[in-house]
Amino acid sequence: MVDQNVLAALFGFAIFYGFLIFRKAGGTRKSCLPEETAATTVIDGSECRSKDGGGEYFDVIIVGAGVAGAALAHTLGKDGRRVRVIERDLTEPDRIVGELLQPGGYLKLIELGLEDCVEQIDSQRVFGYALFKDGKSTRLSYPLEKFHSEISGRSFHNGRFIQRMREKAASLPNVQLEQGTVASLLEDEGTIRGVQYKTKSAEDLKAYAPLTIVCDGCFSNLRRSLCNPKVDVPSCFVGLVLENFQLPFANHGHVVLADPSPILFYPISSTEIRCLVDVPGQKVPSVSNGEMEKYLKTVVAPQVPIELRDAFISAIERGNIRTMPNRSMPAAPHPTPGALLMGDAFNMRHPLTGGGMTVALSDIVVLRNLLRPLHDLNDSSTLCKYLESFYTLRKPVASTINTLAGALYKVFSASPDKARNEMRQACFDYLSLGGVFSDGPVSLLSGLNPRPLSLVCHFFAVAIYGIGRLMLPFPSPGRIWIGARLISSASGIIFPIIKAEGVRQMFFPATVPAYYRAPPIK
């Protein structure tokens, strides 16, 4: 007969072993720490905290509280998620980009319940663009006839907008904003479990969540483990502010097709106009030794329309000239259990068209809709497989805006190639025709019509229009040759961008298996 103590010991061991298996399979929500630290876990209500105070448990950790991070924190917090946001610097940012929100982005802002964030910051309504080239100008209005009267673009100080969104996110009781620098992602057997970060007071801490979303911007030091970053820096922006000056076309962005590349003007408050001068390449003239001032006065100023020139020169003489590299990076994620990339950490395009915030806000809407049916985020591998659909569902908006930004920058820049310059002139003349010729491209630019096929059709319509101009009044051999090179040049501009975006996901998303991923059933 077996001793009763042995039976009791075996019975106790079986219960303990079963409990371990149950925890490993995700049967309890409280086992939130990696296995090597799980033994130190003390279960206390809705939080998990290690005995040394070094780790807390949340539903979602967001790294970065810029436009994407702050908007995402509010969105997920409003849906009942417990969110921790860790931002390197919670003071008001001071940037020279991220100041124009297209109408399509404003619609996403409304969808997220954040439209009041553009109020009380002296933001300006934007109704379209004005193009200037060789002394001629044309006005391009957003096609807003089918929308409510409040729908338009918005321009503002980037920092004011971000602070409003941070305040809105922090007003939710289940959202915590903390100033700190994330040093690394915590990984356990290929799954991201949380982050290790240093607080403002230099204390090293850890935070854990089944989903960590990295939104730490264009300078992200965490993206390398989550994607294949191929960052291109085609140019730099030189930023100025024109004060107490009215643009020729009120409530419009102004684009000057200068040599070597475009110059932008748009209002950022009731008394300030932002000017951005694009300088090709990664190096710009030095601001400190006066080379930049000389460049702006001698090379750029003579190309600025006469209506803007005096205010432009005055802004140069006041100083406060700032520069920022323009980055482009296609989305190339490595699906990783427990983690996701968003915002400029994930995908960038040339800021010429002001589409970055529209892409970020659209991505947040897609992610919110994917996460809403899920009550439990703890099954990391299943969640990762399900969220692969995010990369396909975001494509119509993201790829349209990304492709247009890259293509327009190249078309709007001057070139020694005569065929490229013909394409540039054809684009200006095509848009100047008005009607469907301007409404179509502007609706793409504004994010109101995110259709990649429509973009390609309009792009090659411009090329064909340019060939038609060359053939009149009669098609000489030289003109035919330039026309052939124009088509070749147009193809060389747009097809590499489309390839980087992904032809299948861009034009045929319904053929991608991830498109049909259903929420995990618990």
Coordinates of C-alpha atoms in Angstrom, one line a residue:
M1 CA 0.0 0.0 0.0
V2 CA 1.4 3.4 -1.0
D3 CA 2.2 5.7 1.8
Q4 CA -0.3 8.6 2.2
N5 CA 2.4 11.2 2.4
V6 CA 3.8 10.1 -1.0
L7 CA 0.3 10.3 -2.5
A8 CA -0.2 13.8 -1.0
A9 CA 3.1 14.9 -2.3
L10 CA 2.3 13.6 -5.8
F11 CA -1.1 15.2 -5.7
G12 CA 0.4 18.6 -4.6
F13 CA 3.1 18.3 -7.4
A14 CA 0.4 17.6 -10.0
I15 CA -1.6 20.7 -8.9
F16 CA 1.5 22.9 -9.0
Y17 CA 2.5 21.6 -12.4
G18 CA -1.0 22.1 -13.8
F19 CA -1.0 25.7 -12.5
L20 CA 2.3 26.4 -14.3
I21 CA 1.0 25.0 -17.5
F22 CA -2.2 27.1 -17.2
R23 CA -0.1 30.2 -16.6
K24 CA 2.2 29.5 -19.5
A25 CA -0.8 29.1 -21.9
G26 CA -2.1 32.5 -20.9
G27 CA -4.9 31.2 -18.8
T28 CA -4.5 34.1 -16.3
R29 CA -4.1 37.7 -17.1
K30 CA -1.9 38.5 -14.1
S31 CA 1.2 36.7 -15.3
C32 CA 2.5 39.7 -17.1
L33 CA 6.2 39.5 -16.5
P34 CA 8.8 37.5 -18.5
E35 CA 9.3 34.0 -17.2
E36 CA 12.6 34.7 -15.6
T37 CA 11.0 37.4 -13.3
A38 CA 7.6 35.9 -13.0
A39 CA 8.5 34.3 -9.7
T40 CA 8.9 37.7 -8.1
T41 CA 5.4 38.9 -9.2
V42 CA 3.0 40.1 -6.6
I43 CA -0.6 40.1 -7.8
D44 CA -2.4 43.3 -6.7
G45 CA -5.7 44.1 -8.2
S46 CA -5.5 45.5 -11.7
E47 CA -1.7 45.9 -11.7
C48 CA 1.3 43.5 -11.6
R49 CA 4.3 44.9 -9.9
S50 CA 7.6 43.2 -9.1
K51 CA 8.6 43.2 -5.4
D52 CA 11.4 45.6 -6.1
G53 CA 9.0 48.1 -7.6
G54 CA 10.8 47.8 -11.0
G55 CA 7.9 46.9 -13.2
E56 CA 4.3 47.7 -13.8
Y57 CA 1.8 46.1 -16.0
F58 CA -0.5 47.8 -18.6
D59 CA -2.6 46.8 -21.5
V60 CA -0.5 48.9 -23.9
I61 CA 2.8 50.8 -23.6
I62 CA 3.4 53.6 -26.1
V63 CA 6.9 54.9 -26.7
G64 CA 6.7 58.6 -27.7
A65 CA 4.0 61.2 -27.3
G66 CA 4.2 63.1 -30.6
V67 CA 1.3 63.4 -33.0
A68 CA 1.0 59.6 -33.4
G69 CA 1.7 58.6 -29.8
A70 CA -0.5 61.2 -28.1
A71 CA -3.4 60.5 -30.5
L72 CA -3.0 56.8 -30.1
A73 CA -2.9 57.0 -26.3
H74 CA -6.2 59.0 -26.2
T75 CA -7.8 56.6 -28.7
L76 CA -6.9 53.4 -26.9
G77 CA -7.6 54.9 -23.5
K78 CA -11.0 56.0 -24.6
D79 CA -11.6 52.3 -25.5
G80 CA -10.9 51.3 -22.0
R81 CA -7.2 50.2 -22.3
R82 CA -4.8 50.9 -19.5
V83 CA -2.1 52.8 -21.4
R84 CA 1.4 54.0 -20.3
V85 CA 3.0 56.6 -22.5
I86 CA 6.8 57.2 -22.1
E87 CA 8.0 60.4 -23.8
R88 CA 11.6 61.7 -23.8
D89 CA 10.5 65.3 -23.4
L90 CA 7.1 66.5 -22.3
T91 CA 7.8 70.2 -22.8
E92 CA 6.2 71.8 -25.9
P93 CA 8.1 70.8 -29.0
D94 CA 9.5 73.4 -31.4
R95 CA 9.7 72.1 -34.9
I96 CA 9.5 73.5 -38.4
V97 CA 7.5 70.6 -39.9
G98 CA 4.3 68.9 -38.9
E99 CA 2.4 72.2 -39.2
L100 CA -0.1 71.4 -41.9
L101 CA -2.9 68.9 -41.5
Q102 CA -4.6 68.0 -44.8
P103 CA -8.5 67.8 -44.9
G104 CA -8.3 64.0 -45.0
G105 CA -6.3 64.1 -41.8
Y106 CA -8.8 66.5 -40.2
L107 CA -11.5 64.0 -41.0
K108 CA -9.5 61.3 -39.2
L109 CA -9.1 63.7 -36.3
I110 CA -12.9 64.0 -36.1
E111 CA -13.2 60.2 -36.3
L112 CA -10.9 59.9 -33.3
G113 CA -12.7 62.6 -31.3
L114 CA -9.7 64.9 -31.3
E115 CA -10.9 67.7 -33.5
D116 CA -11.0 70.2 -30.6
C117 CA -7.2 69.9 -30.5
V118 CA -6.9 72.3 -33.3
E119 CA -9.0 74.9 -31.4
Q120 CA -7.5 77.5 -29.0
I121 CA -4.1 77.3 -30.6
D122 CA -4.6 80.0 -33.2
S123 CA -4.8 77.4 -36.0
Q124 CA -5.7 78.6 -39.5
R125 CA -8.0 77.0 -42.0
V126 CA -6.5 76.0 -45.3
F127 CA -8.6 75.7 -48.4
G128 CA -6.0 74.7 -51.1
Y129 CA -2.8 75.7 -52.7
A130 CA -1.4 78.4 -55.0
L131 CA 1.4 77.4 -57.4
F132 CA 3.9 79.9 -58.7
K133 CA 6.3 79.3 -61.7
D134 CA 8.2 81.8 -63.9
G135 CA 6.0 84.7 -62.9
K136 CA 2.7 82.9 -63.4
S137 CA 0.4 81.6 -60.7
T138 CA -2.6 79.3 -60.4
R139 CA -4.9 78.5 -57.5
L140 CA -5.9 74.9 -56.6
S141 CA -8.8 74.5 -54.2
Y142 CA -9.6 71.4 -52.2
P143 CA -12.8 69.7 -53.5
L144 CA -14.8 70.2 -50.4
E145 CA -18.3 70.6 -51.9
K146 CA -19.5 67.3 -50.5
F147 CA -18.3 67.9 -47.0
H148 CA -19.6 69.9 -44.0
S149 CA -18.5 73.5 -44.0
E150 CA -16.1 72.9 -41.1
I151 CA -14.0 70.5 -43.1
S152 CA -10.8 72.0 -44.5
G153 CA -7.1 71.8 -43.9
R154 CA -5.6 73.2 -40.7
S155 CA -2.2 74.8 -40.1
F156 CA -0.7 75.6 -36.7
H157 CA 2.3 75.5 -34.5
N158 CA 3.3 71.8 -34.3
G159 CA 4.1 72.1 -30.6
R160 CA 0.8 73.7 -29.6
F161 CA -1.1 70.9 -31.4
I162 CA 0.9 68.2 -29.7
Q163 CA 0.5 69.7 -26.3
R164 CA -3.3 69.8 -26.8
M165 CA -3.4 66.1 -27.7
R166 CA -1.2 65.2 -24.7
E167 CA -3.5 67.1 -22.4
K168 CA -6.5 65.3 -23.9
A169 CA -4.8 61.9 -23.5
A170 CA -3.7 62.6 -19.9
S171 CA -7.2 63.7 -19.0
L172 CA -8.3 60.0 -19.2
P173 CA -7.9 58.2 -15.8
N174 CA -6.5 55.0 -17.5
V175 CA -3.8 56.9 -19.5
Q176 CA -0.5 57.7 -17.8
L177 CA 2.1 60.0 -19.4
E178 CA 5.6 59.9 -18.0
Q179 CA 8.8 61.7 -19.0
G180 CA 11.5 59.2 -19.6
T181 CA 13.9 57.8 -22.2
V182 CA 13.3 54.2 -23.3
A183 CA 16.7 52.4 -23.5
S184 CA 15.5 49.1 -25.0
L185 CA 12.6 46.8 -25.6
L186 CA 12.3 43.8 -23.2
E187 CA 12.4 40.6 -25.2
D188 CA 11.7 37.0 -24.1
E189 CA 11.9 34.2 -26.6
G190 CA 11.2 36.4 -29.6
T191 CA 8.3 38.2 -27.9
I192 CA 8.4 41.9 -26.8
R193 CA 7.2 42.0 -23.2
G194 CA 7.7 45.7 -22.4
V195 CA 10.4 48.4 -22.1
Q196 CA 13.3 49.4 -20.0
Y197 CA 13.6 53.1 -19.5
K198 CA 15.2 55.9 -17.5
T199 CA 13.0 58.4 -15.7
K200 CA 13.4 62.1 -15.6
S201 CA 15.1 61.6 -12.2
A202 CA 17.6 59.1 -13.7
E203 CA 15.9 56.0 -12.2
D204 CA 16.1 52.8 -14.2
L205 CA 12.6 51.2 -14.4
K206 CA 10.8 48.5 -16.4
A207 CA 7.2 48.5 -17.6
Y208 CA 5.4 45.5 -19.1
A209 CA 2.5 45.1 -21.4
P210 CA 1.2 42.5 -24.0
L211 CA 1.5 45.2 -26.7
T212 CA 4.2 47.8 -27.0
I213 CA 3.7 50.4 -29.7
V214 CA 6.8 52.4 -30.8
C215 CA 6.1 55.9 -31.9
D216 CA 9.3 57.7 -31.1
G217 CA 9.6 59.6 -34.4
C218 CA 12.0 60.0 -37.3
F219 CA 15.1 59.6 -35.0
S220 CA 13.8 56.3 -33.5
N221 CA 16.5 54.2 -31.9
L222 CA 14.1 51.3 -31.4
R223 CA 13.0 50.7 -35.0
R224 CA 15.9 48.5 -36.1
S225 CA 14.6 45.4 -34.2
L226 CA 11.1 45.8 -35.6
C227 CA 11.7 46.8 -39.3
N228 CA 14.2 47.0 -42.1
P229 CA 14.9 50.8 -42.1
K230 CA 16.1 52.2 -45.4
V231 CA 16.2 55.9 -44.7
D232 CA 16.8 58.3 -47.6
V233 CA 17.6 62.0 -47.0
P234 CA 16.8 63.6 -50.4
S235 CA 17.0 67.2 -49.1
C236 CA 16.8 69.5 -46.1
F237 CA 14.3 72.2 -45.2
V238 CA 15.5 75.7 -44.2
G239 CA 12.8 77.3 -42.0
L240 CA 11.9 80.9 -41.5
V241 CA 8.9 82.8 -40.1
L242 CA 7.4 85.8 -41.8
E243 CA 5.6 88.0 -39.3
N244 CA 2.6 90.3 -39.8
F245 CA 2.2 89.6 -43.4
Q246 CA -0.7 88.4 -45.6
L247 CA -0.2 85.9 -48.3
P248 CA -1.5 86.7 -51.9
F249 CA -4.0 83.9 -51.6
A250 CA -5.6 84.0 -48.1
N251 CA -5.9 80.6 -46.3
H252 CA -3.9 78.8 -49.0
G253 CA -0.5 77.1 -49.0
H254 CA 1.9 78.7 -51.5
V255 CA 4.3 76.5 -53.5
V256 CA 7.0 78.2 -55.6
L257 CA 8.6 76.0 -58.3
A258 CA 12.1 77.4 -57.9
D259 CA 15.5 76.2 -58.9
P260 CA 16.8 73.8 -57.7
S261 CA 13.7 72.8 -55.7
P262 CA 10.4 74.1 -54.2
I263 CA 9.8 76.9 -51.7
L264 CA 6.7 76.7 -49.4
F265 CA 4.7 79.4 -47.6
Y266 CA 1.7 78.7 -45.4
P267 CA 0.1 80.4 -42.3
I268 CA 0.8 78.9 -38.9
S269 CA -1.0 81.5 -36.8
S270 CA -3.0 84.7 -37.4
T271 CA 0.3 86.7 -37.5
E272 CA 2.9 84.2 -38.7
I273 CA 3.7 82.6 -42.1
R274 CA 6.0 79.6 -42.2
C275 CA 8.5 79.5 -45.1
L276 CA 10.3 76.3 -45.9
V277 CA 13.1 76.4 -48.5
D278 CA 14.0 73.0 -49.8
V279 CA 17.8 72.5 -50.3
P280 CA 18.7 69.2 -52.2
G281 CA 21.2 66.9 -50.6
Q282 CA 22.1 66.3 -47.0
K283 CA 24.4 69.3 -46.5
V284 CA 23.2 72.9 -46.3
P285 CA 25.1 76.1 -46.2
S286 CA 26.2 76.9 -42.6
V287 CA 23.9 79.1 -40.6
S288 CA 26.6 80.1 -38.0
N289 CA 29.1 81.6 -40.4
G290 CA 26.6 83.5 -42.6
E291 CA 26.7 81.2 -45.6
M292 CA 23.0 80.4 -45.2
E293 CA 22.0 84.0 -45.1
K294 CA 24.0 84.7 -48.2
Y295 CA 22.5 81.7 -50.0
L296 CA 18.9 82.7 -49.2
K297 CA 19.5 86.3 -50.3
T298 CA 21.4 85.7 -53.5
V299 CA 20.0 82.4 -54.8
V300 CA 16.5 82.0 -53.3
A301 CA 15.2 85.6 -52.8
P302 CA 15.3 86.5 -56.5
Q303 CA 13.0 83.5 -57.3
V304 CA 10.5 84.4 -54.6
P305 CA 7.4 86.1 -56.1
I306 CA 7.6 89.8 -55.9
E307 CA 4.6 89.9 -53.5
L308 CA 6.5 87.8 -51.0
R309 CA 10.1 89.0 -51.5
D310 CA 10.3 91.9 -49.0
A311 CA 8.8 89.9 -46.2
F312 CA 11.1 87.0 -47.1
I313 CA 14.2 89.2 -46.9
S314 CA 13.0 90.7 -43.6
A315 CA 12.7 87.2 -42.1
I316 CA 16.2 86.4 -43.2
E317 CA 17.6 89.5 -41.5
R318 CA 15.8 88.8 -38.3
G319 CA 17.7 85.5 -38.0
N320 CA 16.3 82.4 -36.3
I321 CA 17.0 80.4 -39.4
R322 CA 16.5 76.7 -38.7
T323 CA 17.2 73.5 -40.7
M324 CA 15.9 70.0 -40.7
P325 CA 16.7 67.0 -42.9
N326 CA 13.8 65.6 -44.9
R327 CA 13.6 61.8 -44.5
S328 CA 11.9 59.2 -46.6
M329 CA 11.5 55.6 -45.4
P330 CA 9.1 52.9 -46.9
A331 CA 7.3 50.7 -44.4
A332 CA 9.2 47.4 -44.1
P333 CA 8.1 45.8 -40.9
H334 CA 9.3 42.6 -39.3
P335 CA 6.0 41.3 -37.6
T336 CA 7.1 40.8 -34.0
P337 CA 4.9 39.4 -31.3
G338 CA 4.2 42.0 -28.6
A339 CA 5.3 45.0 -30.6
L340 CA 4.2 47.4 -33.4
L341 CA 5.7 50.4 -35.1
M342 CA 3.7 53.6 -36.0
G343 CA 4.2 57.2 -37.1
D344 CA 7.6 58.4 -38.4
A345 CA 9.4 55.6 -36.6
F346 CA 7.6 53.3 -39.1
N347 CA 7.1 55.1 -42.3
M348 CA 8.2 58.5 -43.7
R349 CA 7.8 60.4 -46.9
H350 CA 9.1 63.8 -48.2
P351 CA 7.1 66.5 -46.3
L352 CA 6.5 68.6 -49.4
T353 CA 2.8 67.6 -49.5
G354 CA 2.2 67.7 -45.7
G355 CA 0.8 64.2 -45.6
G356 CA 2.7 62.7 -42.6
M357 CA 0.0 63.5 -40.0
T358 CA -2.7 62.3 -42.3
V359 CA -1.0 58.9 -42.7
A360 CA -0.4 58.6 -38.9
L361 CA -4.0 59.4 -38.0
S362 CA -5.3 57.1 -40.6
D363 CA -3.1 54.3 -39.3
I364 CA -4.5 54.9 -35.8
V365 CA -8.0 54.5 -37.0
V366 CA -7.1 51.2 -38.7
L367 CA -5.4 49.9 -35.6
R368 CA -8.2 51.0 -33.3
N369 CA -10.8 49.2 -35.4
L370 CA -8.6 46.0 -35.3
L371 CA -8.1 46.1 -31.6
R372 CA -11.7 46.9 -30.5
P373 CA -13.0 43.4 -30.8
L374 CA -10.2 42.1 -28.6
H375 CA -10.7 42.0 -24.8
D376 CA -7.5 40.1 -24.1
L377 CA -4.1 41.0 -25.7
N378 CA -2.0 38.5 -23.9
D379 CA -1.7 35.8 -26.6
S380 CA 1.2 37.6 -28.3
S381 CA 1.8 35.2 -31.2
T382 CA -1.9 35.1 -32.2
L383 CA -2.2 38.9 -31.8
C384 CA 0.9 39.4 -34.0
K385 CA -0.6 37.2 -36.8
Y386 CA -3.9 39.0 -36.6
L387 CA -2.3 42.5 -36.7
E388 CA -0.4 41.6 -39.9
S389 CA -3.6 42.7 -41.5
F390 CA -2.8 46.3 -40.3
Y391 CA 0.0 46.5 -42.8
T392 CA -2.4 45.7 -45.7
L393 CA -5.4 47.7 -44.5
R394 CA -3.3 50.9 -44.1
K395 CA -2.0 50.8 -47.7
P396 CA -4.7 52.7 -49.7
V397 CA -4.2 55.9 -47.7
A398 CA -0.5 55.5 -46.8
S399 CA 0.8 54.4 -50.3
T400 CA -1.2 57.0 -52.1
I401 CA 0.2 59.9 -50.0
N402 CA 3.7 58.4 -49.9
T403 CA 3.9 57.9 -53.6
L404 CA 2.5 61.3 -54.4
A405 CA 4.9 63.0 -52.0
G406 CA 7.9 61.3 -53.6
A407 CA 6.8 61.8 -57.2
L408 CA 5.8 65.5 -56.8
Y409 CA 9.0 66.4 -55.1
K410 CA 11.0 65.0 -58.1
V411 CA 8.6 66.6 -60.7
F412 CA 8.6 70.0 -58.9
S413 CA 12.4 70.1 -58.7
A414 CA 14.5 71.6 -61.5
S415 CA 16.7 69.4 -63.5
P416 CA 19.4 69.8 -66.3
D417 CA 17.4 67.1 -68.1
K418 CA 15.2 68.8 -70.7
A419 CA 12.6 65.9 -70.5
R420 CA 12.3 66.4 -66.7
N421 CA 11.8 70.1 -67.1
E422 CA 9.1 69.5 -69.7
M423 CA 7.4 67.2 -67.2
R424 CA 7.6 70.0 -64.6
Q425 CA 6.1 72.5 -67.0
A426 CA 3.4 70.0 -68.1
C427 CA 2.4 69.4 -64.4
F428 CA 2.0 73.2 -63.8
D429 CA 0.0 73.6 -67.0
Y430 CA -2.1 70.5 -66.3
L431 CA -3.1 71.7 -62.8
S432 CA -3.8 75.2 -64.2
L433 CA -6.5 73.7 -66.4
G434 CA -8.8 73.4 -63.4
G435 CA -11.9 71.2 -63.2
V436 CA -11.2 67.5 -63.1
F437 CA -7.6 68.2 -64.0
S438 CA -6.9 69.9 -60.7
D439 CA -9.6 68.3 -58.5
G440 CA -8.3 64.8 -59.0
P441 CA -4.7 65.5 -58.0
V442 CA -5.7 67.8 -55.2
S443 CA -8.1 65.3 -53.8
L444 CA -5.2 62.8 -53.7
L445 CA -2.9 65.3 -52.1
S446 CA -5.4 66.2 -49.5
G447 CA -6.1 62.6 -48.4
L448 CA -9.8 62.9 -49.5
N449 CA -9.4 60.3 -52.2
P450 CA -6.8 57.8 -51.3
R451 CA -6.8 55.7 -54.4
P452 CA -3.5 54.5 -55.8
L453 CA -4.9 53.7 -59.2
S454 CA -6.3 57.2 -59.5
L455 CA -2.8 58.6 -58.6
V456 CA -1.1 56.6 -61.4
C457 CA -3.7 57.6 -63.9
H458 CA -3.3 61.3 -63.2
F459 CA 0.5 61.0 -63.1
F460 CA 0.7 59.5 -66.6
A461 CA -2.1 61.9 -67.8
V462 CA 0.3 64.7 -67.0
A463 CA 3.1 62.9 -69.0
I464 CA 0.8 62.4 -72.0
Y465 CA -0.4 66.0 -71.7
G466 CA 3.3 67.0 -71.8
I467 CA 3.9 64.9 -74.9
G468 CA 0.8 66.5 -76.6
R469 CA 2.3 69.9 -76.0
L470 CA 5.6 68.9 -77.6
M471 CA 3.8 67.6 -80.7
L472 CA 2.2 70.9 -81.4
P473 CA 2.2 72.6 -83.8
F474 CA 4.0 69.7 -85.5
P475 CA 6.0 66.7 -84.3
S476 CA 9.6 67.3 -85.2
P477 CA 12.2 64.4 -84.6
G478 CA 13.7 66.4 -81.7
R479 CA 10.3 66.9 -80.0
I480 CA 9.4 63.2 -80.5
W481 CA 12.7 62.2 -78.9
I482 CA 12.1 64.5 -75.9
G483 CA 8.5 63.1 -75.6
A484 CA 9.9 59.5 -75.5
R485 CA 12.3 60.6 -72.8
L486 CA 9.5 62.3 -70.9
I487 CA 7.6 59.1 -70.6
S488 CA 10.7 57.2 -69.7
S489 CA 11.5 59.8 -67.0
A490 CA 8.0 59.7 -65.6
S491 CA 8.2 55.9 -65.4
G492 CA 11.6 56.2 -63.7
I493 CA 10.1 58.5 -61.1
I494 CA 7.0 56.7 -60.0
F495 CA 7.7 53.0 -60.5
P496 CA 10.6 52.7 -58.0
I497 CA 8.3 54.4 -55.4
I498 CA 5.5 52.0 -56.1
K499 CA 7.9 49.0 -55.9
A500 CA 9.1 50.2 -52.5
E501 CA 5.5 50.6 -51.3
G502 CA 4.6 47.1 -52.6
V503 CA 2.7 46.6 -55.8
R504 CA 0.4 43.8 -54.5
Q505 CA -0.5 45.5 -51.2
M506 CA -1.0 48.9 -53.0
F507 CA -3.2 47.8 -55.9
F508 CA -4.5 44.4 -55.0
P509 CA -4.8 44.3 -51.2
A510 CA -7.7 41.8 -51.4
T511 CA -5.3 39.2 -52.8
V512 CA -3.1 39.4 -49.6
P513 CA -4.2 36.6 -47.1
A514 CA -3.7 39.0 -44.1
Y515 CA -6.5 41.1 -45.5
Y516 CA -9.0 38.6 -44.3
R517 CA -7.6 37.9 -40.8
A518 CA -10.3 37.6 -38.2
P519 CA -10.0 38.6 -34.6
P520 CA -8.8 35.8 -32.3
I521 CA -11.7 34.1 -30.5
K522 CA -11.3 33.6 -26.8

